[in-house]
Amino acid sequence: MSLLPRHPLLWAAGLVLLAGCAQQRIHDASRTSLAGGDYEAAIGQLEGGLKEHPDSALLRSTLLQARAEAQARLVTEAATLRAAGKSDEARETLLRAQALDPKNTRVAALLNELDVDVRQQKALADAEAALAKRRPEAALRTVERALKDNPRHAGLLALQRWVELDLRQAQARASQGVLAESRPISLDFRDANLRTVLDVVSRSSGVNFILDRDIRNDSRVTVFLRQAKVEDALDLIVGTNQLAKKVIDAQTVLIYPNTPEKKREYQEQIVRVFYLASAEAKGAATFLRSMLGIKEPFVDERSNMLSIRDSQENVQLAERLLALYDAGEPEVLLEVEVLEISSTRLTELGVKFPDTFSLTALPPSGSSGLTLGNVRDLGRDRVALSIGGLTVNLRREVGDFNTLANPRIRARNKEKAKVMIGDKIPVITTTTSTGGFVSDSISYLDVGLRLEVEPTVFADDEVAVKLALEVSSLGTAVRTTSGALAYQIGTRNASTLLRLADGETQLLAGLISREERSNASRVPGVGDLPVLGRLFSSQRDNGQRTELVLAITPRVLRNIRRPSANESELWVGTDASPQLRRATRGLPPDEPVEAGDKPAPVGPSSLLSPSMGLGAAPVPPGAPGLPPPAAAVPQPSRLSWGGPTEAKVGDTIELKLQLAAAGPLRGMPVDIGYDKQKLQWLGVEEGGFFRQQGAQTSFSYSNDAEAGRVRLGALRKEASGAAGQGEVATLRFKALTAGGATVRIEQATPVTLTPDTSSAVQHQPWSLTVK
């Protein structure tokens, strides 16, 4: 009967055990599916298990963890696919994550970002297509609209920067006063009307002029110019008549009165931000105001940033001046060696006799002390005698030791640097109040070597060092009446100003402390004898000498770079019209460019490199600043030579320069190089190509015999072109030595009249064998 009540308990325990085993199997199966990437099966297994066991804490917690882990893995996988450009696969992965938890806002946001990426990729393709059609403004508008959704898209940012750079350069070229016409012009007018002079310039050069309504109709001009550039002629005309000009494009110029009101009306302004590396922004602002008289710049001391708003001419001047002002701070390494040389000489020689004796009364035997009774029996046997011993001194001590400090101090220009080598000695001060309360305060006193240096680095690598040296030592302690403890401090100081060259060593010495002491112990009378007295005396001689030596060597680590004359000297125009004068101003027309000085072509590849962190966005072949597609490229003109291929030493050689023009050309400057060791320049004659239809031309040439270069140019005086084929010039040389010689065209720039005429010129060198 006792076993019957226990059977239900056993059955209940068995059921609980079976349920626990079933939950564990579901848990293990879901973990296996989760590890294999079958996230849906894992979540389904756990949800089914919860339906069978709704009170299972194990399955509920496992379900929450599995759902979070599966979504995290799917989001990471989608991010990887998105970075690789696989948008469709990334979308499918995110949809799987969303199916696991439809209420997850993170997955919904990622799906939205993916849609934005798809739209931006389409916008990028549309912008590239616009660039291919030579429409940079439309491409830029498309990019700007697309960046409103995601302003960090790498491809769009790269394309935007490249298009803006190309447009900015084109705008800068148009606003820098660079006209397409660079050929010389001659003007001869006496008290002529300004409009008449400008009309003649326009007819001769093809430059268009727009005059402000406030220019007086009776403005008169007197000008005599021969072979001057059109731009220089315009600057002289407007400058002498209180006018100013604004270049609208390469062939259009606006002329207006040079007054503050008109400048505010026509003069465009730009904002430029400078981040200074070494100089202070406040000092740079003062420098610009003093040199250029610009408006008050904005200064951000937190980032050392300077921002100005002014005309492009003043901004260009500010760029050049700040490049000189923002120089690196000089630094110097000071190698300092402090040497303290101490020497001690101690000599103690002689015989030291006893100099005292004492007598002591002794009590009688059996008595513990002296009394008045036993003093009466005091005799010589009861008197003790004490005499000091005889000492022979044979002592000699010699001590030489150095205390060396060798710090290496790196300091900036005009900044103090300090070195302290020593100890801090506590000084205790006791204070007693009126109520009897006693308090102690402790202060510390520096004892040792203290060195302060302040270098000034000059441009010629010399360093001025302001130096202060103090060496202190701890002396004897002194206790005051109140019980406070004070110390006697011995100090030696040196302060000086040195100017040393880089690597020069200077010694500072002579801070000497010397002490000589002599003591003698002699037997009175006998010890004073001249020679024999040495046997009855002992003498002690003690000499101490301390010298402080300082050696300092400056080594310049970084100095201000001394700018060249070309960098430090700027032509800034006049007060009424400030501008950065270009290097080509005042040079002969069409000054040739050396072969080694030709700038490298600038293309989008340098702007879209991965090192900039912008991503590699493709740039179409028809983008601004790049050559047009092959089908749209006009055919270039062609220069060729005609003449003998063999000659003898001493012969005169005539070479004809032939031109086949691709379109109407008004003129062409040509730079020709020849072997100066093999050929000697004799002269040149103009051909008839540019004199077609009886046109008058301006023909000029110059020869640089040392460089072996000839520069010649022909220009039709009227704004018309010559076409077809013909002879440009005939060159004459003299053969000097035997061997192979070449004549080559280094540069040729045709002056075109129509935009569809190519400015490219094909040419080949001409070879000659001299026998």
mmCIF file of C-alpha atoms in Angstrom, residues 279-609:
data_model
loop_
_atom_site.group_PDB
_atom_site.id
_atom_site.type_symbol
_atom_site.label_atom_id
_atom_site.label_comp_id
_atom_site.label_asym_id
_atom_site.label_seq_id
_atom_site.Cartn_x
_atom_site.Cartn_y
_atom_site.Cartn_z
ATOM 1 C CA ALA A 279 52.544 80.491 -39.303
ATOM 2 C CA GLU A 280 49.789 81.868 -37.083
ATOM 3 C CA ALA A 281 46.595 82.850 -38.841
ATOM 4 C CA LYS A 282 46.348 86.187 -36.987
ATOM 5 C CA GLY A 283 49.828 87.204 -38.077
ATOM 6 C CA ALA A 284 49.089 86.136 -41.649
ATOM 7 C CA ALA A 285 45.931 88.268 -41.666
ATOM 8 C CA THR A 286 47.902 91.307 -40.533
ATOM 9 C CA PHE A 287 50.535 90.581 -43.183
ATOM 10 C CA LEU A 288 47.949 90.455 -45.985
ATOM 11 C CA ARG A 289 46.217 93.626 -44.820
ATOM 12 C CA SER A 290 49.525 95.448 -44.761
ATOM 13 C CA MET A 291 50.738 94.226 -48.161
ATOM 14 C CA LEU A 292 47.526 94.132 -50.201
ATOM 15 C CA GLY A 293 45.084 96.300 -48.295
ATOM 16 C CA ILE A 294 42.435 93.586 -48.513
ATOM 17 C CA LYS A 295 39.285 93.439 -46.439
ATOM 18 C CA GLU A 296 39.361 92.024 -42.931
ATOM 19 C CA PRO A 297 40.083 88.280 -43.300
ATOM 20 C CA PHE A 298 38.301 85.712 -41.176
ATOM 21 C CA VAL A 299 40.616 83.930 -38.740
ATOM 22 C CA ASP A 300 39.891 80.635 -36.996
ATOM 23 C CA GLU A 301 42.544 80.084 -34.364
ATOM 24 C CA ARG A 302 41.224 76.607 -33.533
ATOM 25 C CA SER A 303 42.190 75.162 -36.923
ATOM 26 C CA ASN A 304 44.701 77.906 -37.827
ATOM 27 C CA MET A 305 42.564 78.776 -40.826
ATOM 28 C CA LEU A 306 42.468 82.033 -42.764
ATOM 29 C CA SER A 307 39.704 82.950 -45.228
ATOM 30 C CA ILE A 308 39.632 85.977 -47.534
ATOM 31 C CA ARG A 309 37.066 87.364 -49.940
ATOM 32 C CA ASP A 310 38.419 89.590 -52.666
ATOM 33 C CA SER A 311 39.069 89.849 -56.376
ATOM 34 C CA GLN A 312 40.843 87.041 -58.160
ATOM 35 C CA GLU A 313 43.922 89.213 -58.661
ATOM 36 C CA ASN A 314 44.249 89.888 -54.928
ATOM 37 C CA VAL A 315 43.585 86.231 -54.098
ATOM 38 C CA GLN A 316 46.389 85.187 -56.464
ATOM 39 C CA LEU A 317 48.714 87.669 -54.782
ATOM 40 C CA ALA A 318 47.646 86.373 -51.363
ATOM 41 C CA GLU A 319 48.458 82.811 -52.438
ATOM 42 C CA ARG A 320 51.996 83.778 -53.437
ATOM 43 C CA LEU A 321 52.576 85.853 -50.308
ATOM 44 C CA LEU A 322 51.235 83.191 -47.950
ATOM 45 C CA ALA A 323 53.435 80.587 -49.621
ATOM 46 C CA LEU A 324 56.393 82.718 -48.528
ATOM 47 C CA TYR A 325 54.956 83.637 -45.131
ATOM 48 C CA ASP A 326 53.884 80.149 -44.081
ATOM 49 C CA ALA A 327 57.420 78.854 -43.792
ATOM 50 C CA GLY A 328 58.430 76.064 -41.443
ATOM 51 C CA GLU A 329 59.605 77.065 -37.982
ATOM 52 C CA PRO A 330 63.394 76.709 -37.634
ATOM 53 C CA GLU A 331 64.632 74.177 -35.112
ATOM 54 C CA VAL A 332 68.054 73.613 -33.637
ATOM 55 C CA LEU A 333 69.659 70.838 -31.601
ATOM 56 C CA LEU A 334 71.934 72.145 -28.859
ATOM 57 C CA GLU A 335 74.594 69.730 -27.706
ATOM 58 C CA VAL A 336 75.604 70.945 -24.242
ATOM 59 C CA GLU A 337 78.410 69.490 -22.142
ATOM 60 C CA VAL A 338 78.872 70.748 -18.596
ATOM 61 C CA LEU A 339 82.125 69.666 -16.960
ATOM 62 C CA GLU A 340 82.980 70.305 -13.311
ATOM 63 C CA ILE A 341 86.665 69.653 -12.651
ATOM 64 C CA SER A 342 87.664 69.350 -8.993
ATOM 65 C CA SER A 343 91.162 68.761 -7.659
ATOM 66 C CA THR A 344 92.281 68.190 -4.047
ATOM 67 C CA ARG A 345 95.880 68.236 -2.751
ATOM 68 C CA LEU A 346 96.408 67.243 0.939
ATOM 69 C CA THR A 347 99.885 66.959 2.459
ATOM 70 C CA GLU A 348 100.534 66.266 6.175
ATOM 71 C CA LEU A 349 104.176 65.654 7.231
ATOM 72 C CA GLY A 350 106.121 65.902 10.515
ATOM 73 C CA VAL A 351 106.261 64.701 14.081
ATOM 74 C CA LYS A 352 103.482 65.692 16.386
ATOM 75 C CA PHE A 353 104.715 65.794 19.995
ATOM 76 C CA PRO A 354 102.346 65.695 22.934
ATOM 77 C CA ASP A 355 101.025 69.166 23.503
ATOM 78 C CA THR A 356 99.235 68.551 26.851
ATOM 79 C CA PHE A 357 99.667 66.538 30.089
ATOM 80 C CA SER A 358 97.346 66.155 33.082
ATOM 81 C CA LEU A 359 97.756 65.300 36.834
ATOM 82 C CA THR A 360 95.005 63.443 38.708
ATOM 83 C CA ALA A 361 94.843 62.842 42.550
ATOM 84 C CA LEU A 362 94.107 59.243 43.484
ATOM 85 C CA PRO A 363 92.331 58.079 46.681
ATOM 86 C CA PRO A 364 94.244 55.770 49.089
ATOM 87 C CA SER A 365 93.719 52.057 48.800
ATOM 88 C CA GLY A 366 90.564 50.868 50.461
ATOM 89 C CA SER A 367 88.902 54.209 50.073
ATOM 90 C CA SER A 368 86.299 54.962 47.469
ATOM 91 C CA GLY A 369 87.275 58.593 46.983
ATOM 92 C CA LEU A 370 89.130 61.614 48.176
ATOM 93 C CA THR A 371 88.226 63.172 51.496
ATOM 94 C CA LEU A 372 89.632 66.037 53.534
ATOM 95 C CA GLY A 373 91.208 63.487 55.805
ATOM 96 C CA ASN A 374 93.112 61.457 53.240
ATOM 97 C CA VAL A 375 94.210 64.489 51.205
ATOM 98 C CA ARG A 376 96.640 65.202 53.987
ATOM 99 C CA ASP A 377 98.564 62.071 53.103
ATOM 100 C CA LEU A 378 98.677 62.947 49.343
ATOM 101 C CA GLY A 379 102.108 62.203 47.843
ATOM 102 C CA ARG A 380 103.684 61.518 44.436
ATOM 103 C CA ASP A 381 102.589 57.937 44.537
ATOM 104 C CA ARG A 382 98.988 59.043 44.738
ATOM 105 C CA VAL A 383 99.133 61.504 41.790
ATOM 106 C CA ALA A 384 98.392 60.058 38.292
ATOM 107 C CA LEU A 385 100.159 61.617 35.280
ATOM 108 C CA SER A 386 98.589 61.510 31.737
ATOM 109 C CA ILE A 387 100.681 62.525 28.676
ATOM 110 C CA GLY A 388 99.538 62.344 25.003
ATOM 111 C CA GLY A 389 101.300 60.021 22.560
ATOM 112 C CA LEU A 390 103.893 60.917 19.916
ATOM 113 C CA THR A 391 102.503 60.877 16.374
ATOM 114 C CA VAL A 392 104.510 60.800 13.154
ATOM 115 C CA ASN A 393 102.418 62.136 10.180
ATOM 116 C CA LEU A 394 103.347 60.873 6.718
ATOM 117 C CA ARG A 395 100.154 61.609 4.751
ATOM 118 C CA ARG A 396 99.631 62.594 1.078
ATOM 119 C CA GLU A 397 96.155 62.670 -0.597
ATOM 120 C CA VAL A 398 95.434 63.596 -4.219
ATOM 121 C CA GLY A 399 91.896 63.654 -5.650
ATOM 122 C CA ASP A 400 90.794 64.534 -9.206
ATOM 123 C CA PHE A 401 87.230 63.893 -10.311
ATOM 124 C CA ASN A 402 84.822 65.267 -12.898
ATOM 125 C CA THR A 403 81.076 65.728 -12.718
ATOM 126 C CA LEU A 404 79.740 65.585 -16.277
ATOM 127 C CA ALA A 405 76.301 66.519 -17.648
ATOM 128 C CA ASN A 406 75.745 66.105 -21.397
ATOM 129 C CA PRO A 407 72.138 67.022 -22.313
ATOM 130 C CA ARG A 408 70.962 67.322 -25.926
ATOM 131 C CA ILE A 409 68.247 69.946 -26.212
ATOM 132 C CA ARG A 410 66.039 70.400 -29.268
ATOM 133 C CA ALA A 411 64.375 73.802 -29.312
ATOM 134 C CA ARG A 412 62.313 75.892 -31.709
ATOM 135 C CA ASN A 413 63.334 79.307 -32.883
ATOM 136 C CA LYS A 414 63.071 81.926 -30.107
ATOM 137 C CA GLU A 415 61.606 79.432 -27.644
ATOM 138 C CA LYS A 416 63.150 78.846 -24.203
ATOM 139 C CA ALA A 417 64.352 75.393 -23.210
ATOM 140 C CA LYS A 418 65.259 74.448 -19.636
ATOM 141 C CA VAL A 419 67.287 71.641 -18.113
ATOM 142 C CA MET A 420 67.521 70.897 -14.378
ATOM 143 C CA ILE A 421 69.846 68.183 -13.077
ATOM 144 C CA GLY A 422 70.058 67.920 -9.309
ATOM 145 C CA ASP A 423 67.961 67.508 -6.187
ATOM 146 C CA LYS A 424 65.053 69.211 -4.500
ATOM 147 C CA ILE A 425 65.988 70.032 -0.900
ATOM 148 C CA PRO A 426 63.063 70.311 1.498
ATOM 149 C CA VAL A 427 62.922 73.436 3.629
ATOM 150 C CA ILE A 428 60.549 73.181 6.610
ATOM 151 C CA THR A 429 59.018 76.328 8.002
ATOM 152 C CA THR A 430 57.252 76.185 11.387
ATOM 153 C CA THR A 431 54.448 78.618 12.130
ATOM 154 C CA THR A 432 52.999 79.103 15.634
ATOM 155 C CA SER A 433 49.651 80.803 16.006
ATOM 156 C CA THR A 434 48.471 82.875 18.971
ATOM 157 C CA GLY A 435 46.457 79.968 20.360
ATOM 158 C CA GLY A 436 49.536 77.770 20.534
ATOM 159 C CA PHE A 437 48.739 75.845 17.368
ATOM 160 C CA VAL A 438 51.914 74.839 15.490
ATOM 161 C CA SER A 439 51.934 74.026 11.787
ATOM 162 C CA ASP A 440 54.727 73.047 9.445
ATOM 163 C CA SER A 441 54.958 73.934 5.751
ATOM 164 C CA ILE A 442 57.427 72.379 3.364
ATOM 165 C CA SER A 443 58.957 74.097 0.368
ATOM 166 C CA TYR A 444 61.579 72.699 -1.973
ATOM 167 C CA LEU A 445 64.770 74.305 -3.120
ATOM 168 C CA ASP A 446 66.427 73.210 -6.380
ATOM 169 C CA VAL A 447 70.104 72.403 -5.968
ATOM 170 C CA GLY A 448 72.250 71.205 -8.831
ATOM 171 C CA LEU A 449 72.706 72.264 -12.441
ATOM 172 C CA ARG A 450 70.144 74.567 -14.059
ATOM 173 C CA LEU A 451 70.519 75.490 -17.725
ATOM 174 C CA GLU A 452 68.272 77.799 -19.773
ATOM 175 C CA VAL A 453 68.828 78.376 -23.478
ATOM 176 C CA GLU A 454 66.912 80.437 -26.028
ATOM 177 C CA PRO A 455 68.139 79.990 -29.619
ATOM 178 C CA THR A 456 67.548 82.329 -32.539
ATOM 179 C CA VAL A 457 68.181 80.694 -35.919
ATOM 180 C CA PHE A 458 69.196 82.961 -38.781
ATOM 181 C CA ALA A 459 68.791 82.330 -42.496
ATOM 182 C CA ASP A 460 72.547 81.827 -42.989
ATOM 183 C CA ASP A 461 72.555 78.807 -40.629
ATOM 184 C CA GLU A 462 73.983 80.789 -37.743
ATOM 185 C CA VAL A 463 72.448 80.489 -34.294
ATOM 186 C CA ALA A 464 72.347 83.117 -31.561
ATOM 187 C CA VAL A 465 72.029 81.408 -28.184
ATOM 188 C CA LYS A 466 70.972 83.289 -25.061
ATOM 189 C CA LEU A 467 72.390 81.120 -22.273
ATOM 190 C CA ALA A 468 71.976 81.160 -18.505
ATOM 191 C CA LEU A 469 73.873 78.593 -16.387
ATOM 192 C CA GLU A 470 73.659 78.107 -12.640
ATOM 193 C CA VAL A 471 75.448 75.439 -10.621
ATOM 194 C CA SER A 472 74.544 75.246 -6.951
ATOM 195 C CA SER A 473 75.714 72.965 -4.146
ATOM 196 C CA LEU A 474 74.350 72.215 -0.718
ATOM 197 C CA GLY A 475 76.363 73.608 2.161
ATOM 198 C CA THR A 476 76.022 73.326 5.905
ATOM 199 C CA ALA A 477 72.674 73.228 7.674
ATOM 200 C CA VAL A 478 71.702 76.099 9.928
ATOM 201 C CA ARG A 479 69.053 75.689 12.612
ATOM 202 C CA THR A 480 67.227 78.790 13.723
ATOM 203 C CA THR A 481 66.160 79.700 17.255
ATOM 204 C CA SER A 482 62.660 78.463 16.520
ATOM 205 C CA GLY A 483 63.964 75.070 15.460
ATOM 206 C CA ALA A 484 63.531 75.564 11.690
ATOM 207 C CA LEU A 485 66.261 74.162 9.485
ATOM 208 C CA ALA A 486 67.910 76.255 6.774
ATOM 209 C CA TYR A 487 70.736 75.468 4.382
ATOM 210 C CA GLN A 488 73.700 77.320 3.088
ATOM 211 C CA ILE A 489 73.742 77.172 -0.748
ATOM 212 C CA GLY A 490 76.843 77.787 -2.830
ATOM 213 C CA THR A 491 76.136 78.985 -6.389
ATOM 214 C CA ARG A 492 78.023 79.885 -9.534
ATOM 215 C CA ASN A 493 76.228 81.682 -12.399
ATOM 216 C CA ALA A 494 77.032 82.544 -15.991
ATOM 217 C CA SER A 495 74.819 84.405 -18.463
ATOM 218 C CA THR A 496 75.845 85.298 -22.005
ATOM 219 C CA LEU A 497 74.702 85.644 -25.611
ATOM 220 C CA LEU A 498 76.570 83.712 -28.280
ATOM 221 C CA ARG A 499 76.306 83.671 -32.067
ATOM 222 C CA LEU A 500 77.685 80.458 -33.505
ATOM 223 C CA ALA A 501 77.731 78.830 -36.899
ATOM 224 C CA ASP A 502 76.090 75.478 -37.500
ATOM 225 C CA GLY A 503 78.316 72.833 -35.866
ATOM 226 C CA GLU A 504 80.657 75.351 -34.193
ATOM 227 C CA THR A 505 81.635 74.553 -30.592
ATOM 228 C CA GLN A 506 82.185 77.271 -27.995
ATOM 229 C CA LEU A 507 83.788 76.726 -24.568
ATOM 230 C CA LEU A 508 82.899 78.780 -21.526
ATOM 231 C CA ALA A 509 85.402 78.360 -18.697
ATOM 232 C CA GLY A 510 86.979 80.309 -15.857
ATOM 233 C CA LEU A 511 84.306 79.802 -13.192
ATOM 234 C CA ILE A 512 86.945 78.776 -10.626
ATOM 235 C CA SER A 513 86.647 78.287 -6.890
ATOM 236 C CA ARG A 514 90.014 77.912 -5.113
ATOM 237 C CA GLU A 515 90.756 77.325 -1.425
ATOM 238 C CA GLU A 516 94.267 76.981 0.134
ATOM 239 C CA ARG A 517 94.753 76.122 3.851
ATOM 240 C CA SER A 518 97.970 75.504 5.808
ATOM 241 C CA ASN A 519 98.080 74.386 9.511
ATOM 242 C CA ALA A 520 101.194 73.615 11.635
ATOM 243 C CA SER A 521 101.573 71.968 15.060
ATOM 244 C CA ARG A 522 104.992 72.856 16.622
ATOM 245 C CA VAL A 523 106.887 72.380 19.864
ATOM 246 C CA PRO A 524 107.359 75.838 21.350
ATOM 247 C CA GLY A 525 110.816 77.205 20.863
ATOM 248 C CA VAL A 526 112.456 74.214 19.204
ATOM 249 C CA GLY A 527 109.802 73.903 16.530
ATOM 250 C CA ASP A 528 110.538 77.420 15.279
ATOM 251 C CA LEU A 529 114.134 76.683 14.365
ATOM 252 C CA PRO A 530 114.815 77.038 10.618
ATOM 253 C CA VAL A 531 115.809 73.455 9.702
ATOM 254 C CA LEU A 532 115.871 71.503 12.935
ATOM 255 C CA GLY A 533 112.356 72.723 13.691
ATOM 256 C CA ARG A 534 110.890 70.297 11.124
ATOM 257 C CA LEU A 535 111.779 67.455 13.509
ATOM 258 C CA PHE A 536 109.702 69.075 16.263
ATOM 259 C CA SER A 537 106.656 70.110 14.192
ATOM 260 C CA SER A 538 103.876 68.676 11.968
ATOM 261 C CA GLN A 539 102.440 70.713 9.032
ATOM 262 C CA ARG A 540 99.141 70.146 7.135
ATOM 263 C CA ASP A 541 98.695 71.744 3.682
ATOM 264 C CA ASN A 542 95.221 71.396 2.079
ATOM 265 C CA GLY A 543 94.420 72.888 -1.377
ATOM 266 C CA GLN A 544 91.065 72.569 -3.231
ATOM 267 C CA ARG A 545 90.315 73.895 -6.717
ATOM 268 C CA THR A 546 87.001 73.595 -8.662
ATOM 269 C CA GLU A 547 86.436 74.836 -12.224
ATOM 270 C CA LEU A 548 83.218 74.824 -14.244
ATOM 271 C CA VAL A 549 83.497 74.342 -18.044
ATOM 272 C CA LEU A 550 80.592 74.588 -20.498
ATOM 273 C CA ALA A 551 80.791 73.464 -24.138
ATOM 274 C CA ILE A 552 77.842 74.203 -26.454
ATOM 275 C CA THR A 553 77.429 73.168 -30.101
ATOM 276 C CA PRO A 554 74.337 74.172 -32.133
ATOM 277 C CA ARG A 555 73.210 71.984 -35.015
ATOM 278 C CA VAL A 556 70.491 73.398 -37.240
ATOM 279 C CA LEU A 557 67.882 70.705 -37.953
ATOM 280 C CA ARG A 558 65.400 72.808 -39.915
ATOM 281 C CA ASN A 559 65.775 76.331 -41.207
ATOM 282 C CA ILE A 560 63.757 78.775 -43.236
ATOM 283 C CA ARG A 561 64.228 78.116 -46.925
ATOM 284 C CA ARG A 562 65.714 81.201 -48.489
ATOM 285 C CA PRO A 563 63.447 81.924 -51.485
ATOM 286 C CA SER A 564 64.916 82.737 -54.833
ATOM 287 C CA ALA A 565 64.663 86.203 -56.337
ATOM 288 C CA ASN A 566 61.878 85.002 -58.587
ATOM 289 C CA GLU A 567 59.847 83.838 -55.567
ATOM 290 C CA SER A 568 60.542 86.728 -53.210
ATOM 291 C CA GLU A 569 60.002 89.507 -55.758
ATOM 292 C CA LEU A 570 56.463 89.939 -57.040
ATOM 293 C CA TRP A 571 55.126 92.483 -59.507
ATOM 294 C CA VAL A 572 51.740 93.415 -58.136
ATOM 295 C CA GLY A 573 50.563 96.064 -60.564
ATOM 296 C CA THR A 574 49.411 99.451 -59.332
ATOM 297 C CA ASP A 575 47.335 100.668 -56.401
ATOM 298 C CA ALA A 576 44.424 101.346 -58.721
ATOM 299 C CA SER A 577 44.701 97.976 -60.476
ATOM 300 C CA PRO A 578 46.546 95.359 -58.410
ATOM 301 C CA GLN A 579 47.277 92.105 -60.205
ATOM 302 C CA LEU A 580 49.922 89.421 -60.291
ATOM 303 C CA ARG A 581 52.013 90.142 -63.335
ATOM 304 C CA ARG A 582 52.658 86.978 -65.310
ATOM 305 C CA ALA A 583 56.150 85.877 -66.221
ATOM 306 C CA THR A 584 55.396 86.214 -69.936
ATOM 307 C CA ARG A 585 54.636 89.915 -69.692
ATOM 308 C CA GLY A 586 57.315 91.972 -71.401
ATOM 309 C CA LEU A 587 58.868 89.027 -73.248
ATOM 310 C CA PRO A 588 59.080 88.829 -77.014
ATOM 311 C CA PRO A 589 56.047 87.277 -78.692
ATOM 312 C CA ASP A 590 55.738 83.519 -78.516
ATOM 313 C CA GLU A 591 58.711 82.876 -76.279
ATOM 314 C CA PRO A 592 59.478 79.163 -76.792
ATOM 315 C CA VAL A 593 59.105 76.668 -73.994
ATOM 316 C CA GLU A 594 62.075 74.480 -73.209
ATOM 317 C CA ALA A 595 61.555 70.808 -73.848
ATOM 318 C CA GLY A 596 62.237 69.926 -70.216
ATOM 319 C CA ASP A 597 59.834 72.585 -68.936
ATOM 320 C CA LYS A 598 56.712 71.359 -70.696
ATOM 321 C CA PRO A 599 54.050 70.635 -68.096
ATOM 322 C CA ALA A 600 52.768 67.123 -67.822
ATOM 323 C CA PRO A 601 49.220 66.655 -69.054
ATOM 324 C CA VAL A 602 46.583 66.782 -66.368
ATOM 325 C CA GLY A 603 43.809 64.240 -66.678
ATOM 326 C CA PRO A 604 41.169 62.663 -64.498
ATOM 327 C CA SER A 605 43.364 59.691 -63.648
ATOM 328 C CA SER A 606 45.418 61.794 -61.251
ATOM 329 C CA LEU A 607 42.278 63.131 -59.596
ATOM 330 C CA LEU A 608 40.558 59.767 -59.199
ATOM 331 C CA SER A 609 43.464 57.774 -57.832
#
